mmCIF file of C-alpha atoms and ligand atoms in Angstrom:
data_model
loop_
_atom_site.group_PDB
_atom_site.id
_atom_site.type_symbol
_atom_site.label_atom_id
_atom_site.label_comp_id
_atom_site.label_asym_id
_atom_site.label_seq_id
_atom_site.Cartn_x
_atom_site.Cartn_y
_atom_site.Cartn_z
ATOM 1 C CA MET G 1 8.041 6.686 11.247
ATOM 2 C CA ARG G 2 8.112 10.346 12.209
ATOM 3 C CA VAL G 3 5.638 13.216 11.972
ATOM 4 C CA GLU G 4 7.149 16.555 13.012
ATOM 5 C CA GLY G 5 9.897 14.498 14.649
ATOM 6 C CA LYS G 6 7.518 12.341 16.720
ATOM 7 C CA ALA G 7 7.255 8.582 16.129
ATOM 8 C CA PHE G 8 3.905 7.331 14.835
ATOM 9 C CA THR G 9 2.402 4.218 13.362
ATOM 10 C CA THR G 10 -0.596 4.594 11.045
ATOM 11 C CA ILE G 11 -2.948 2.654 13.318
ATOM 12 C CA TRP G 12 -3.063 1.626 16.954
ATOM 13 C CA ALA G 13 -5.517 0.270 19.515
ATOM 14 C CA GLU G 14 -6.472 2.275 22.567
ATOM 15 C CA ALA G 15 -5.469 0.607 25.827
ATOM 16 C CA ASP G 16 -9.108 0.083 26.912
ATOM 17 C CA GLY G 17 -9.912 -1.809 23.689
ATOM 18 C CA ALA G 18 -12.901 0.463 23.047
ATOM 19 C CA SER G 19 -11.536 1.991 19.863
ATOM 20 C CA ILE G 20 -8.670 2.163 17.431
ATOM 21 C CA LYS G 21 -6.971 5.268 16.140
ATOM 22 C CA ILE G 22 -5.983 6.032 12.565
ATOM 23 C CA ILE G 23 -4.353 8.919 10.711
ATOM 24 C CA ASP G 24 -7.023 10.360 8.392
ATOM 25 C CA GLN G 25 -5.263 10.236 5.013
ATOM 26 C CA THR G 26 -7.989 12.170 3.228
ATOM 27 C CA ARG G 27 -6.821 15.260 5.177
ATOM 28 C CA LEU G 28 -3.122 14.952 4.281
ATOM 29 C CA PRO G 29 -0.892 16.694 3.331
ATOM 30 C CA HIS G 30 -2.753 19.759 4.610
ATOM 31 C CA HIS G 31 -3.946 18.590 8.021
ATOM 32 C CA PHE G 32 -2.591 15.859 10.294
ATOM 33 C CA GLU G 33 -5.622 14.463 12.084
ATOM 34 C CA ILE G 34 -6.133 11.377 14.224
ATOM 35 C CA VAL G 35 -9.561 9.750 14.024
ATOM 36 C CA SER G 36 -11.187 7.243 16.406
ATOM 37 C CA ILE G 37 -12.934 4.143 15.117
ATOM 38 C CA ALA G 38 -15.239 2.345 17.532
ATOM 39 C CA ASP G 39 -17.030 -0.339 15.514
ATOM 40 C CA ALA G 40 -16.835 -2.482 12.388
ATOM 41 C CA PRO G 41 -19.071 -0.239 10.211
ATOM 42 C CA ALA G 42 -16.807 2.727 11.003
ATOM 43 C CA ALA G 43 -13.742 0.636 10.090
ATOM 44 C CA ALA G 44 -15.443 -0.362 6.821
ATOM 45 C CA ARG G 45 -16.257 3.280 6.045
ATOM 46 C CA ALA G 46 -12.664 4.347 6.765
ATOM 47 C CA ILE G 47 -11.418 1.757 4.248
ATOM 48 C CA ALA G 48 -14.031 2.504 1.570
ATOM 49 C CA ASP G 49 -13.578 6.292 1.874
ATOM 50 C CA MET G 50 -9.795 5.868 1.902
ATOM 51 C CA GLN G 51 -9.134 7.499 5.263
ATOM 52 C CA VAL G 52 -6.887 4.454 5.426
ATOM 53 C CA ARG G 53 -5.575 2.938 2.218
ATOM 54 C CA GLY G 54 -2.707 0.897 0.876
ATOM 55 C CA ALA G 55 -2.965 -2.881 0.780
ATOM 56 C CA PRO G 56 -1.267 -3.748 4.109
ATOM 57 C CA LEU G 57 -3.011 -1.024 6.102
ATOM 58 C CA ILE G 58 -6.404 -1.979 4.698
ATOM 59 C CA GLY G 59 -5.804 -5.524 5.975
ATOM 60 C CA VAL G 60 -4.752 -4.391 9.443
ATOM 61 C CA THR G 61 -7.697 -1.977 9.733
ATOM 62 C CA ALA G 62 -10.110 -4.750 8.760
ATOM 63 C CA ALA G 63 -8.553 -7.046 11.377
ATOM 64 C CA TYR G 64 -9.133 -4.419 14.078
ATOM 65 C CA GLY G 65 -12.647 -3.901 12.688
ATOM 66 C CA VAL G 66 -13.399 -7.577 13.390
ATOM 67 C CA ALA G 67 -11.978 -7.219 16.916
ATOM 68 C CA LEU G 68 -14.262 -4.217 17.525
ATOM 69 C CA ALA G 69 -17.248 -6.214 16.262
ATOM 70 C CA MET G 70 -16.445 -8.982 18.747
ATOM 71 C CA ARG G 71 -16.495 -6.463 21.569
ATOM 72 C CA SER G 72 -20.173 -5.647 20.998
ATOM 73 C CA ASP G 73 -21.406 -9.091 19.894
ATOM 74 C CA PRO G 74 -19.024 -12.068 19.844
ATOM 75 C CA SER G 75 -21.479 -14.485 18.203
ATOM 76 C CA THR G 76 -20.430 -16.522 15.185
ATOM 77 C CA ALA G 77 -23.150 -14.823 13.130
ATOM 78 C CA ASN G 78 -21.658 -11.416 13.953
ATOM 79 C CA LEU G 79 -18.140 -12.648 13.204
ATOM 80 C CA GLU G 80 -19.297 -13.724 9.741
ATOM 81 C CA ALA G 81 -21.261 -10.507 9.215
ATOM 82 C CA ALA G 82 -18.305 -8.295 10.215
ATOM 83 C CA CYS G 83 -15.930 -10.194 7.892
ATOM 84 C CA ALA G 84 -18.413 -9.897 5.008
ATOM 85 C CA LEU G 85 -18.963 -6.162 5.635
ATOM 86 C CA LEU G 86 -15.240 -5.423 5.750
ATOM 87 C CA LYS G 87 -14.403 -7.603 2.756
ATOM 88 C CA ALA G 88 -16.932 -5.761 0.595
ATOM 89 C CA THR G 89 -15.107 -2.423 1.026
ATOM 90 C CA ARG G 90 -12.361 -2.735 -1.586
ATOM 91 C CA PRO G 91 -11.840 -5.693 -3.932
ATOM 92 C CA THR G 92 -8.286 -5.497 -5.233
ATOM 93 C CA ALA G 93 -5.859 -5.716 -2.305
ATOM 94 C CA VAL G 94 -5.623 -9.380 -1.362
ATOM 95 C CA ASN G 95 -4.245 -8.401 2.059
ATOM 96 C CA LEU G 96 -7.813 -7.569 3.061
ATOM 97 C CA GLN G 97 -9.000 -11.116 2.420
ATOM 98 C CA TRP G 98 -5.846 -12.541 3.955
ATOM 99 C CA ALA G 99 -6.265 -10.577 7.199
ATOM 100 C CA LEU G 100 -9.981 -11.316 7.467
ATOM 101 C CA GLU G 101 -9.432 -15.009 6.859
ATOM 102 C CA SER G 102 -6.720 -15.031 9.499
ATOM 103 C CA MET G 103 -9.071 -13.346 12.014
ATOM 104 C CA ARG G 104 -11.956 -15.642 11.161
ATOM 105 C CA CYS G 105 -9.855 -18.813 11.534
ATOM 106 C CA ARG G 106 -8.409 -17.652 14.839
ATOM 107 C CA LEU G 107 -11.677 -16.449 16.398
ATOM 108 C CA SER G 108 -14.143 -19.053 15.158
ATOM 109 C CA ALA G 109 -12.149 -21.711 17.009
ATOM 110 C CA LEU G 110 -12.717 -19.924 20.347
ATOM 111 C CA PRO G 111 -15.746 -19.684 22.636
ATOM 112 C CA PRO G 112 -17.557 -16.348 22.047
ATOM 113 C CA ALA G 113 -16.581 -14.992 25.472
ATOM 114 C CA GLU G 114 -12.912 -15.089 24.515
ATOM 115 C CA ARG G 115 -13.244 -13.575 21.055
ATOM 116 C CA ALA G 116 -12.972 -9.863 21.838
ATOM 117 C CA ALA G 117 -9.690 -10.115 23.748
ATOM 118 C CA ALA G 118 -8.291 -12.652 21.295
ATOM 119 C CA GLY G 119 -9.426 -10.449 18.390
ATOM 120 C CA PHE G 120 -7.439 -7.450 19.596
ATOM 121 C CA ALA G 121 -4.422 -9.626 20.323
ATOM 122 C CA HIS G 122 -4.543 -11.208 16.877
ATOM 123 C CA ALA G 123 -5.121 -7.907 15.035
ATOM 124 C CA SER G 124 -2.180 -6.475 16.929
ATOM 125 C CA SER G 125 -0.008 -9.443 15.943
ATOM 126 C CA ILE G 126 -0.971 -8.886 12.272
ATOM 127 C CA ALA G 127 0.053 -5.233 12.682
ATOM 128 C CA GLN G 128 3.364 -6.198 14.294
ATOM 129 C CA GLU G 129 4.017 -8.752 11.575
ATOM 130 C CA ASP G 130 3.412 -6.090 8.936
ATOM 131 C CA ILE G 131 6.071 -3.895 10.525
ATOM 132 C CA ALA G 132 8.550 -6.789 10.530
ATOM 133 C CA LEU G 133 7.808 -7.710 6.888
ATOM 134 C CA CYS G 134 8.268 -4.124 5.747
ATOM 135 C CA GLU G 135 11.519 -3.730 7.642
ATOM 136 C CA ALA G 136 12.872 -6.948 6.106
ATOM 137 C CA ILE G 137 11.871 -5.645 2.654
ATOM 138 C CA GLY G 138 13.803 -2.506 3.532
ATOM 139 C CA ASP G 139 16.945 -4.495 4.300
ATOM 140 C CA HIS G 140 16.750 -6.535 1.084
ATOM 141 C CA GLY G 141 15.892 -3.505 -1.024
ATOM 142 C CA LEU G 142 18.773 -1.551 0.465
ATOM 143 C CA CYS G 143 21.156 -4.008 -1.234
ATOM 144 C CA LEU G 144 19.583 -3.101 -4.604
ATOM 145 C CA ILE G 145 20.111 0.601 -3.972
ATOM 146 C CA GLU G 146 23.696 -0.051 -2.889
ATOM 147 C CA ALA G 147 24.270 -2.046 -6.085
ATOM 148 C CA ALA G 148 22.840 0.802 -8.174
ATOM 149 C CA ALA G 149 25.096 3.262 -6.343
ATOM 150 C CA ALA G 150 28.149 1.098 -7.004
ATOM 151 C CA LYS G 151 27.360 1.185 -10.738
ATOM 152 C CA ARG G 152 27.149 4.966 -10.899
ATOM 153 C CA LYS G 153 30.437 6.468 -11.943
ATOM 154 C CA ASP G 154 29.690 10.105 -11.036
ATOM 155 C CA GLY G 155 28.906 9.547 -7.343
ATOM 156 C CA GLY G 156 25.642 11.510 -7.720
ATOM 157 C CA PRO G 157 22.444 10.620 -5.879
ATOM 158 C CA ILE G 158 20.556 7.481 -6.835
ATOM 159 C CA ASN G 159 17.343 8.485 -8.568
ATOM 160 C CA ILE G 160 14.420 6.245 -7.681
ATOM 161 C CA LEU G 161 10.980 6.627 -9.222
ATOM 162 C CA THR G 162 7.933 5.477 -7.273
ATOM 163 C CA HIS G 163 4.232 5.453 -8.064
ATOM 164 C CA CYS G 164 1.264 6.050 -5.761
ATOM 165 C CA ASN G 165 1.972 5.691 -2.052
ATOM 166 C CA ALA G 166 3.534 2.415 -0.990
ATOM 167 C CA GLY G 167 5.033 4.304 1.916
ATOM 168 C CA TRP G 168 4.621 3.969 5.652
ATOM 169 C CA LEU G 169 1.175 5.541 5.330
ATOM 170 C CA ALA G 170 0.119 2.496 3.285
ATOM 171 C CA THR G 171 1.353 0.062 5.926
ATOM 172 C CA VAL G 172 1.686 0.169 9.709
ATOM 173 C CA ASP G 173 5.275 1.447 9.554
ATOM 174 C CA TRP G 174 8.231 1.697 7.106
ATOM 175 C CA GLY G 175 6.162 1.148 3.940
ATOM 176 C CA THR G 176 7.023 -1.412 1.297
ATOM 177 C CA ALA G 177 8.478 0.539 -1.652
ATOM 178 C CA THR G 178 9.756 3.210 0.734
ATOM 179 C CA ALA G 179 11.361 0.868 3.271
ATOM 180 C CA PRO G 180 14.561 0.469 1.176
ATOM 181 C CA ILE G 181 14.530 4.234 0.628
ATOM 182 C CA TYR G 182 14.312 4.974 4.362
ATOM 183 C CA LYS G 183 16.999 2.368 5.086
ATOM 184 C CA ALA G 184 19.313 3.918 2.478
ATOM 185 C CA HIS G 185 18.588 7.417 3.770
ATOM 186 C CA GLU G 186 19.347 6.305 7.341
ATOM 187 C CA ALA G 187 22.583 4.765 6.086
ATOM 188 C CA GLY G 188 23.596 8.171 4.748
ATOM 189 C CA MET G 189 23.316 7.340 1.040
ATOM 190 C CA ALA G 190 22.619 10.170 -1.402
ATOM 191 C CA LEU G 191 19.135 9.630 -2.848
ATOM 192 C CA HIS G 192 16.587 11.519 -4.849
ATOM 193 C CA ILE G 193 13.033 10.254 -5.336
ATOM 194 C CA TRP G 194 10.837 11.025 -8.336
ATOM 195 C CA VAL G 195 7.285 10.976 -6.951
ATOM 196 C CA ASP G 196 4.505 10.304 -9.480
ATOM 197 C CA GLU G 197 1.521 12.460 -8.580
ATOM 198 C CA THR G 198 -0.772 9.447 -9.200
ATOM 199 C CA ARG G 199 -3.975 10.775 -10.623
ATOM 200 C CA PRO G 200 -6.798 10.727 -9.868
ATOM 201 C CA ARG G 201 -6.441 10.693 -6.062
ATOM 202 C CA ASN G 202 -2.865 11.964 -6.058
ATOM 203 C CA GLN G 203 -1.519 9.591 -3.418
ATOM 204 C CA GLY G 204 2.017 10.336 -4.642
ATOM 205 C CA ALA G 205 1.725 14.127 -4.601
ATOM 206 C CA SER G 206 -0.241 14.212 -1.337
ATOM 207 C CA LEU G 207 1.052 11.295 0.708
ATOM 208 C CA THR G 208 4.416 10.046 -0.567
ATOM 209 C CA ALA G 209 5.744 13.585 -0.889
ATOM 210 C CA TRP G 210 4.475 14.411 2.617
ATOM 211 C CA GLU G 211 6.097 11.439 4.289
ATOM 212 C CA LEU G 212 9.400 11.819 2.410
ATOM 213 C CA LYS G 213 9.451 15.471 3.429
ATOM 214 C CA GLN G 214 8.819 14.539 7.062
ATOM 215 C CA HIS G 215 11.921 12.339 6.858
ATOM 216 C CA GLY G 216 14.106 14.747 4.956
ATOM 217 C CA VAL G 217 14.421 12.512 1.881
ATOM 218 C CA PRO G 218 15.092 14.672 -1.225
ATOM 219 C CA HIS G 219 12.261 14.267 -3.706
ATOM 220 C CA THR G 220 10.528 15.903 -6.654
ATOM 221 C CA ILE G 221 6.881 15.484 -7.626
ATOM 222 C CA ILE G 222 6.251 14.803 -11.298
ATOM 223 C CA VAL G 223 3.078 14.400 -13.320
ATOM 224 C CA ASP G 224 2.324 10.794 -14.129
ATOM 225 C CA ASN G 225 3.265 11.206 -17.766
ATOM 226 C CA ALA G 226 6.802 12.469 -17.076
ATOM 227 C CA GLY G 227 8.371 9.159 -16.026
ATOM 228 C CA GLY G 228 9.093 7.821 -19.524
ATOM 229 C CA HIS G 229 10.744 11.071 -20.550
ATOM 230 C CA LEU G 230 12.980 11.051 -17.460
ATOM 231 C CA MET G 231 13.973 7.451 -18.123
ATOM 232 C CA GLN G 232 14.904 8.263 -21.733
ATOM 233 C CA HIS G 233 17.257 10.911 -20.418
ATOM 234 C CA GLY G 234 18.995 8.657 -17.893
ATOM 235 C CA LYS G 235 17.408 10.366 -14.902
ATOM 236 C CA VAL G 236 15.982 7.244 -13.267
ATOM 237 C CA ASP G 237 18.312 4.562 -11.866
ATOM 238 C CA LEU G 238 15.626 2.346 -10.385
ATOM 239 C CA VAL G 239 11.849 2.066 -10.132
ATOM 240 C CA ILE G 240 10.340 0.669 -6.923
ATOM 241 C CA VAL G 241 6.570 0.341 -6.568
ATOM 242 C CA GLY G 242 4.167 -1.510 -4.297
ATOM 243 C CA THR G 243 1.572 -4.175 -5.037
ATOM 244 C CA ASP G 244 -2.013 -4.893 -4.080
ATOM 245 C CA ARG G 245 -1.985 -8.410 -5.433
ATOM 246 C CA THR G 246 0.891 -10.340 -6.975
ATOM 247 C CA THR G 247 -0.196 -13.565 -8.649
ATOM 248 C CA ALA G 248 1.418 -16.993 -8.385
ATOM 249 C CA SER G 249 3.078 -16.352 -11.754
ATOM 250 C CA GLY G 250 4.473 -12.948 -10.745
ATOM 251 C CA ASP G 251 2.008 -10.573 -12.404
ATOM 252 C CA VAL G 252 1.635 -7.431 -10.309
ATOM 253 C CA CYS G 253 -1.645 -5.643 -9.730
ATOM 254 C CA ASN G 254 -0.987 -2.130 -8.413
ATOM 255 C CA LYS G 255 -2.237 1.447 -8.680
ATOM 256 C CA ILE G 256 -3.431 2.497 -12.128
ATOM 257 C CA GLY G 257 -0.467 3.721 -14.176
ATOM 258 C CA THR G 258 2.044 1.244 -12.789
ATOM 259 C CA TYR G 259 1.905 -0.774 -16.018
ATOM 260 C CA LEU G 260 2.861 2.235 -18.144
ATOM 261 C CA LYS G 261 5.864 2.886 -15.886
ATOM 262 C CA ALA G 262 6.943 -0.736 -16.289
ATOM 263 C CA LEU G 263 6.696 -0.469 -20.093
ATOM 264 C CA ALA G 264 8.778 2.687 -20.114
ATOM 265 C CA ALA G 265 11.314 1.102 -17.749
ATOM 266 C CA LYS G 266 11.647 -1.969 -19.986
ATOM 267 C CA ASP G 267 12.128 0.183 -23.078
ATOM 268 C CA ASN G 268 14.875 2.143 -21.363
ATOM 269 C CA GLY G 269 16.659 -0.664 -19.516
ATOM 270 C CA VAL G 270 15.709 0.736 -16.107
ATOM 271 C CA PRO G 271 15.316 -1.942 -13.387
ATOM 272 C CA PHE G 272 11.695 -2.186 -12.252
ATOM 273 C CA PHE G 273 11.257 -3.665 -8.770
ATOM 274 C CA VAL G 274 8.090 -4.420 -6.827
ATOM 275 C CA ALA G 275 8.117 -4.465 -3.024
ATOM 276 C CA ALA G 276 5.881 -7.447 -2.266
ATOM 277 C CA PRO G 277 5.242 -8.617 1.299
ATOM 278 C CA SER G 278 3.868 -12.174 1.299
ATOM 279 C CA PRO G 279 0.319 -11.241 2.462
ATOM 280 C CA SER G 280 -0.031 -9.390 -0.860
ATOM 281 C CA ILE G 281 0.770 -12.508 -2.887
ATOM 282 C CA ASP G 282 -2.260 -14.424 -4.145
ATOM 283 C CA PHE G 283 -1.237 -17.981 -4.916
ATOM 284 C CA ALA G 284 -4.800 -18.812 -5.998
ATOM 285 C CA ILE G 285 -4.560 -16.931 -9.296
ATOM 286 C CA GLY G 286 -2.014 -16.998 -12.105
ATOM 287 C CA ASP G 287 -2.947 -14.655 -14.936
ATOM 288 C CA GLY G 288 -3.288 -11.222 -13.368
ATOM 289 C CA VAL G 289 -4.828 -9.525 -16.400
ATOM 290 C CA ALA G 290 -7.567 -12.123 -16.645
ATOM 291 C CA GLU G 291 -8.125 -12.862 -12.977
ATOM 292 C CA ALA G 292 -7.203 -9.970 -10.678
ATOM 293 C CA PRO G 293 -10.313 -8.071 -9.538
ATOM 294 C CA ILE G 294 -9.903 -4.414 -10.496
ATOM 295 C CA GLU G 295 -11.733 -1.837 -8.419
ATOM 296 C CA THR G 296 -13.652 0.801 -10.352
ATOM 297 C CA ARG G 297 -14.093 3.926 -8.252
ATOM 298 C CA SER G 298 -16.377 6.915 -8.611
ATOM 299 C CA PRO G 299 -16.030 9.012 -11.808
ATOM 300 C CA GLU G 300 -16.035 12.031 -9.483
ATOM 301 C CA GLU G 301 -12.447 11.238 -8.519
ATOM 302 C CA VAL G 302 -11.568 12.030 -12.162
ATOM 303 C CA THR G 303 -13.925 14.934 -12.778
ATOM 304 C CA HIS G 304 -13.135 16.736 -9.508
ATOM 305 C CA ILE G 305 -10.014 17.505 -7.522
ATOM 306 C CA ALA G 306 -9.394 18.451 -3.888
ATOM 307 C CA GLY G 307 -7.004 21.143 -2.735
ATOM 308 C CA CYS G 308 -6.406 23.451 0.187
ATOM 309 C CA GLY G 309 -7.206 27.154 0.118
ATOM 310 C CA GLU G 310 -5.161 29.837 1.863
ATOM 311 C CA ASP G 311 -7.683 29.702 4.737
ATOM 312 C CA GLY G 312 -6.777 26.035 5.371
ATOM 313 C CA ARG G 313 -10.093 24.708 4.115
ATOM 314 C CA ILE G 314 -9.997 21.660 1.871
ATOM 315 C CA GLU G 315 -12.164 22.297 -1.148
ATOM 316 C CA VAL G 316 -13.231 20.128 -4.050
ATOM 317 C CA VAL G 317 -13.488 21.730 -7.497
ATOM 318 C CA ARG G 318 -14.604 20.471 -10.893
ATOM 319 C CA LEU G 319 -11.913 19.927 -13.573
ATOM 320 C CA THR G 320 -13.968 18.669 -16.499
ATOM 321 C CA PRO G 321 -16.948 19.859 -18.498
ATOM 322 C CA ALA G 322 -20.191 19.027 -16.694
ATOM 323 C CA GLY G 323 -21.759 16.154 -18.601
ATOM 324 C CA SER G 324 -18.517 14.613 -19.952
ATOM 325 C CA ALA G 325 -18.297 10.970 -18.888
ATOM 326 C CA ALA G 326 -15.333 9.741 -16.849
ATOM 327 C CA HIS G 327 -14.087 6.230 -16.121
ATOM 328 C CA ASN G 328 -11.955 5.403 -13.095
ATOM 329 C CA PRO G 329 -10.270 1.983 -12.952
ATOM 330 C CA ALA G 330 -8.161 2.166 -9.786
ATOM 331 C CA PHE G 331 -5.570 -0.537 -10.546
ATOM 332 C CA ASP G 332 -3.810 -2.184 -13.473
ATOM 333 C CA VAL G 333 -1.735 -5.301 -13.985
ATOM 334 C CA THR G 334 1.943 -5.299 -14.878
ATOM 335 C CA PRO G 335 2.816 -8.636 -16.484
ATOM 336 C CA ALA G 336 5.650 -10.541 -14.806
ATOM 337 C CA ARG G 337 7.847 -10.206 -17.923
ATOM 338 C CA LEU G 338 8.194 -6.476 -17.187
ATOM 339 C CA VAL G 339 9.175 -6.949 -13.530
ATOM 340 C CA THR G 340 12.906 -7.130 -12.816
ATOM 341 C CA GLY G 341 12.353 -8.588 -9.352
ATOM 342 C CA LEU G 342 10.085 -8.854 -6.330
ATOM 343 C CA ILE G 343 11.500 -7.539 -3.063
ATOM 344 C CA THR G 344 9.934 -9.863 -0.501
ATOM 345 C CA GLU G 345 10.643 -10.309 3.203
ATOM 346 C CA ARG G 346 12.598 -13.423 2.252
ATOM 347 C CA GLY G 347 14.824 -11.709 -0.275
ATOM 348 C CA VAL G 348 14.740 -10.374 -3.821
ATOM 349 C CA ILE G 349 13.341 -13.011 -6.181
ATOM 350 C CA GLU G 350 12.410 -13.264 -9.836
ATOM 351 C CA ALA G 351 8.796 -12.602 -10.744
ATOM 352 C CA ASN G 352 7.850 -16.071 -11.886
ATOM 353 C CA ARG G 353 6.018 -19.132 -10.653
ATOM 354 C CA SER G 354 9.022 -21.224 -9.696
ATOM 355 C CA ALA G 355 10.815 -18.445 -7.804
ATOM 356 C CA LEU G 356 7.646 -17.597 -5.854
ATOM 357 C CA ALA G 357 6.963 -21.256 -5.065
ATOM 358 C CA LYS G 358 10.551 -21.749 -3.922
ATOM 359 C CA ALA G 359 10.446 -18.678 -1.674
ATOM 360 C CA PHE G 360 7.027 -19.454 -0.162
ATOM 361 C CA PRO G 361 6.540 -23.255 -0.330
ATOM 362 C CA GLU G 362 4.064 -23.271 2.568
ATOM 363 C CA ARG G 363 1.732 -20.903 0.678
ATOM 364 C CA VAL G 364 1.703 -22.958 -2.518
ATOM 365 C CA ALA G 365 0.662 -25.963 -0.453
ATOM 366 C CA ARG G 366 -2.628 -24.219 0.361
ATOM 367 C CA PRO G 367 -4.349 -23.619 -2.970
ATOM 368 C CA GLY G 368 -7.569 -21.631 -2.838
ATOM 369 C CA GLU G 369 -6.517 -19.815 0.315
ATOM 370 C CA SER G 370 -7.581 -16.420 -0.934
ATOM 371 C CA ARG G 371 -11.068 -17.582 -1.835
ATOM 372 C CA MET G 372 -12.818 -16.928 1.405
ATOM 373 C CA ILE G 373 -16.051 -15.739 2.914
HETATM 374 O O1 MRU E 1 -5.894 2.979 -3.805
HETATM 375 P P1 MRU E 1 -4.764 2.880 -2.826
HETATM 376 O O2 MRU E 1 -4.227 4.191 -2.403
HETATM 377 O O3 MRU E 1 -5.129 1.995 -1.657
HETATM 378 O O4 MRU E 1 -3.631 2.131 -3.642
HETATM 379 C C1 MRU E 1 -2.409 1.852 -3.024
HETATM 380 C C2 MRU E 1 -1.416 1.202 -3.918
HETATM 381 O O5 MRU E 1 -1.659 0.983 -5.079
HETATM 382 C C3 MRU E 1 -0.147 0.758 -3.286
HETATM 383 O O6 MRU E 1 0.913 0.786 -4.214
HETATM 384 C C4 MRU E 1 -0.298 -0.693 -2.782
HETATM 385 O O7 MRU E 1 -1.456 -0.825 -2.004
HETATM 386 C C5 MRU E 1 0.874 -1.132 -1.997
HETATM 387 S S1 MRU E 1 0.933 -0.320 -0.436
HETATM 388 C C6 MRU E 1 2.298 -0.848 0.390
#
């Protein structure tokens, strides 16, 4: 996608294979900075500190982290150690496990001398696949937006609400929830996006708003609690969100607050869609509420907030009384019954066990696949 009119992906390998480059998302929307990553610990830190974030991009970064590890020491012990280090960074997005397992399977079958080159090639193929999956989601999701437009009598813009950032910054390119939006925008459709700020880290206000602005997509930032009110007043035609882990029965684990949006959408008859590329589907678990691992992040993300002063410096200030406790679960689970449909790379399907099994029969045939390392 574009930054100041120039095409970028969120991650790429340098030609000499000595490092990878990422866009530092902790500096956005105030500063656009490219950062170099030269080894697996640096890749792990970038994921844990959320310089890169979003389920697909976490997976791709981890894959490149393994490739970098193989450059310095291609032994099997180091392959295992790098996978374990990277897996421990963030627990919820299943893409991380999926990408690491894919790297481990591919590289452990090779002699150590071949692992570095093969590692970069395989990480790059995972990145390319992510782009293709997101673009396919865009094409399928575009049909949903067109259908919503056909239903509107007044010819006004289609209002889509999204939560967190499931945009191109969360993937390699296109995004998942945003891919249909970018496709519709490119097709000349009139759109308007309600962007949830997404406390506590404000991925919506900082990242989704930034990337939509870069692409000229009309949007308005709202506080997280405004969505239900807007739905009651007919101001939301469609909700599209991302997913960090969709279970075999269609429950969706995504950024904290997604569940409340799904409840409000159900109560108001607003279609609630989840853009779900297959690497984010975990066929090894069924009941998301009981089984999906939910990351708890630092209370400081709740008690403090970052912003940019007039001098361009990013500063962190306290919001809450010193000494008041804060709790910071980073994800929640939206039960399948609240999900109108999953937008996958193979089409829009119902969020239930049989539809998922029918769409991805080869995945169901490999139970336990996400239990690795
Ligand atoms: O904590 P984050 O910013 O990594 O959370 C991101 C989300 O919840 C996204 O909706 C999800 O990863 C899908 S990204 C295409």
